[in-house]
Each structure stands twice: as C-alpha cells, then as structure tokens.
Amino acid sequence: MLLLFQDATAPRIISGPTVTNIVADAATVQWQTDEPTIGGADWGSGSIDETAYATQHSLAMTGLAPETGYTVTVFATDGAGNGPVSADASFTTTAAADTTPPTIIAGPTVSGLTYEGAVIEWETDESATTEIGGDLTATVAGYRTQHRVELTGLAALTGYSLTLSSSDLAGNGPTTAAVQFTTLS
C-alpha cells in the first residue's frame, strides 16, 4: 500500500529579511526559509523574482534612488504551491557620490592693486579650496565659496600670471581660472 501525503503546510520565513550592501542606487535583500521555496522581492518601484528553489535567499535590488526610504517585501512559495508567505524590511539608500567639480561662478577679480600687493577674489558654487599657482603660490586653509587671497611683497611694475584653483570636499577638481595683472610703480 502506497500512502501519498500532500504538503499542505506553508513555508516559514525563519530569518530576515535583512537589507545589506546599501549604496545610493542598489541594495541586497536576504532571508531564510524553513524549506526550499521560490519567491522574490517587491520594493514599490521595482521587483525581482527568483529562478530556483532554495532555503537561503539573496536578491539584488537595482535602479534605486539616492537618499530614499524603501520598504521591501519578500515572499516565498514551496514546491507544493503553499504560500506565498511574506515579510518586510525598511531601509534608506545612501547619498549619491559627488563627482562634480566646483564651478567658478564669479571672478576672478584683481583689486587693491599697489606697487607691492594685490587682492585676488573669486566665487565657487560649492565649498572648495583656495589655491594660487603660476608666478606666485598661495594657499588659504579650509573650504569656502567666497575666495580671497591677499598677495604682499610683490615687485613694483611687474607683471604676474596666476592660475587660481579650487577643489571640493570630495576631491573633485581642481577647477581653474587664469588672471594676469601688473603691479603699480
């Protein structure tokens, strides 16, 4: 006599879901079931389905928006069709990496010109370093949007050609601009 038992018990999610490897545009959701299941994950703006039965589940969620909160729902169905069972996890993606160098939006200007000095000013669209190179070198410590360098000890009636540069906190840049001037007699 052959006895056939039909599986009528739904699988259980026994661990997770947990969200790991969270970056600006992607994350991984993982969970564990008490028997082999097939399922997937849905996070509102996207979803992904598994292609094989397993007890350890891991799916990559891609195409996410930076600095955005999500709730992901995972689901699982066993080979007998029991389920789906589901569970949720919430997470927030990280900020997108800053890859844009600062832009010089005003200047450079030369003012306060004397026989031995000058003031160079410019403005950037984000906080950035203040550096001058070329015929003279100068650095002002810190990050700012309003850049001002007072040059002293210059030679009278002398032409100077300078390159101004600014890099942002993420290291993007430098953004450069050129300026020339001649000191007074």
XYZ file of C-alpha atoms in Angstrom:
185
model
C 0.000 0.000 0.000
C 1.397 3.314 -1.041
C 0.498 6.305 1.074
C 0.752 9.701 -0.517
C 0.878 12.762 1.650
C 0.136 16.113 0.247
C 2.150 19.006 1.677
C -0.422 21.480 2.957
C 1.901 23.448 5.226
C 3.044 26.856 4.113
C 6.755 27.571 4.388
C 8.010 29.931 7.084
C 10.489 32.756 6.802
C 12.764 31.924 9.741
C 15.363 34.666 9.335
C 15.200 38.123 7.818
C 14.568 39.799 5.648
C 17.676 41.915 6.148
C 18.977 44.532 3.752
C 22.746 44.778 3.227
C 25.222 46.351 0.812
C 23.165 49.548 0.745
C 24.513 52.191 -1.646
C 22.961 55.136 -3.494
C 21.304 53.076 -6.236
C 21.252 49.461 -5.054
C 20.922 47.105 -2.083
C 20.741 43.374 -1.367
C 17.870 41.706 0.492
C 18.429 38.344 2.194
C 16.176 35.915 4.050
C 15.962 32.246 5.014
C 13.052 29.807 4.786
C 12.469 26.531 6.645
C 12.140 24.546 3.403
C 13.106 25.091 -0.241
C 10.978 27.862 -1.710
C 10.904 30.138 -4.683
C 9.869 33.747 -4.390
C 11.043 37.246 -4.882
C 11.095 40.770 -3.595
C 8.979 43.857 -4.261
C 10.007 47.368 -3.188
C 7.299 49.508 -4.772
C 9.289 50.960 -7.655
C 10.624 47.568 -8.710
C 10.614 43.843 -8.149
C 12.702 40.763 -8.846
C 11.820 37.061 -8.896
C 13.974 34.071 -8.011
C 14.691 31.438 -10.648
C 15.384 28.417 -8.405
C 14.204 26.849 -5.148
C 16.408 27.475 -2.102
C 16.340 27.977 1.656
C 18.927 30.811 1.617
C 17.682 33.712 -0.473
C 19.596 36.769 -1.700
C 18.408 39.223 -4.338
C 19.981 42.412 -5.655
C 17.691 45.424 -5.904
C 18.928 47.907 -8.513
C 17.739 51.167 -10.019
C 17.064 52.713 -6.607
C 17.098 56.468 -5.985
C 19.722 58.057 -3.702
C 18.714 59.105 -0.177
C 15.314 57.420 -0.469
C 13.443 55.261 2.024
C 12.133 51.898 0.815
C 10.142 49.026 2.272
C 10.932 45.717 0.606
C 8.520 42.791 0.854
C 9.941 39.311 0.293
C 7.709 36.353 -0.462
C 8.151 32.592 -0.715
C 6.129 29.659 -2.061
C 7.098 25.991 -1.648
C 7.103 23.292 -4.324
C 3.568 22.196 -3.402
C 2.266 25.699 -4.041
C 1.805 26.591 -0.381
C 2.162 30.270 0.301
C 3.116 32.822 -0.502
C 4.353 33.908 2.890
C 5.860 37.357 3.165
C 7.833 39.678 5.424
C 9.009 43.298 5.191
C 12.184 45.258 5.862
C 12.779 49.006 5.586
C 15.981 50.780 4.568
C 17.257 54.078 3.162
C 19.744 54.353 0.314
C 22.882 56.423 0.748
C 23.618 59.765 -0.886
C 24.964 59.736 -4.409
C 28.689 60.247 -4.667
C 29.718 63.797 -5.521
C 31.575 63.590 -8.830
C 31.100 67.178 -9.984
C 33.942 69.672 -9.558
C 33.149 73.139 -8.249
C 32.345 75.851 -10.781
C 33.778 79.352 -10.615
C 30.611 81.472 -10.814
C 32.124 84.925 -10.241
C 35.562 86.365 -10.883
C 38.401 86.133 -10.736
C 38.915 89.808 -9.996
C 42.045 91.756 -9.061
C 41.591 94.667 -6.651
C 43.610 96.628 -4.123
C 46.457 96.867 -6.621
C 49.552 98.672 -5.290
C 53.254 98.649 -6.091
C 53.739 95.672 -3.754
C 50.390 93.916 -3.428
C 47.060 92.839 -4.875
C 43.894 91.056 -3.800
C 42.534 88.185 -5.897
C 38.891 87.117 -5.397
C 36.557 84.560 -6.928
C 33.415 82.643 -6.002
C 32.562 78.955 -6.420
C 29.158 77.264 -6.425
C 30.138 74.970 -3.528
C 32.659 74.951 -0.704
C 36.125 74.457 -2.146
C 39.825 75.026 -1.546
C 41.595 78.311 -2.297
C 44.898 77.992 -4.137
C 47.013 80.136 -6.429
C 49.807 78.901 -8.675
C 51.850 80.236 -11.543
C 54.260 83.132 -10.946
C 53.277 83.072 -7.244
C 51.920 80.351 -4.989
C 49.487 80.778 -2.125
C 47.032 78.561 -0.269
C 44.336 79.556 2.188
C 43.427 76.682 4.529
C 39.852 75.412 4.644
C 36.854 75.256 2.330
C 34.669 78.188 1.303
C 32.591 79.607 -1.554
C 33.994 83.159 -1.304
C 37.720 83.022 -2.080
C 40.056 85.908 -1.234
C 43.855 85.914 -1.355
C 45.857 88.975 -0.330
C 49.235 88.994 -2.048
C 52.012 91.069 -0.478
C 55.726 91.561 -1.020
C 55.376 91.813 -4.790
C 57.836 93.676 -7.015
C 56.814 97.099 -8.385
C 55.965 97.407 -12.094
C 55.997 93.646 -12.536
C 53.545 91.512 -14.483
C 52.165 88.391 -12.827
C 50.316 85.486 -14.423
C 48.431 83.315 -11.956
C 46.272 80.206 -12.052
C 43.516 80.021 -9.451
C 42.257 76.590 -8.467
C 39.514 75.174 -6.275
C 38.689 71.544 -5.381
C 35.632 70.457 -3.389
C 35.391 68.321 -0.238
C 35.045 65.154 -2.331
C 38.320 65.927 -4.121
C 36.673 66.891 -7.405
C 38.644 69.396 -9.403
C 40.606 71.409 -9.482
C 38.562 73.972 -11.336
C 40.958 76.594 -12.636
C 40.921 80.140 -13.987
C 43.728 82.415 -15.129
C 44.362 86.018 -14.124
C 47.094 88.490 -15.085
C 47.970 91.855 -13.577
C 50.865 94.310 -13.298
C 51.775 95.989 -10.021
C 51.944 99.789 -9.824
C 55.121 101.868 -9.683
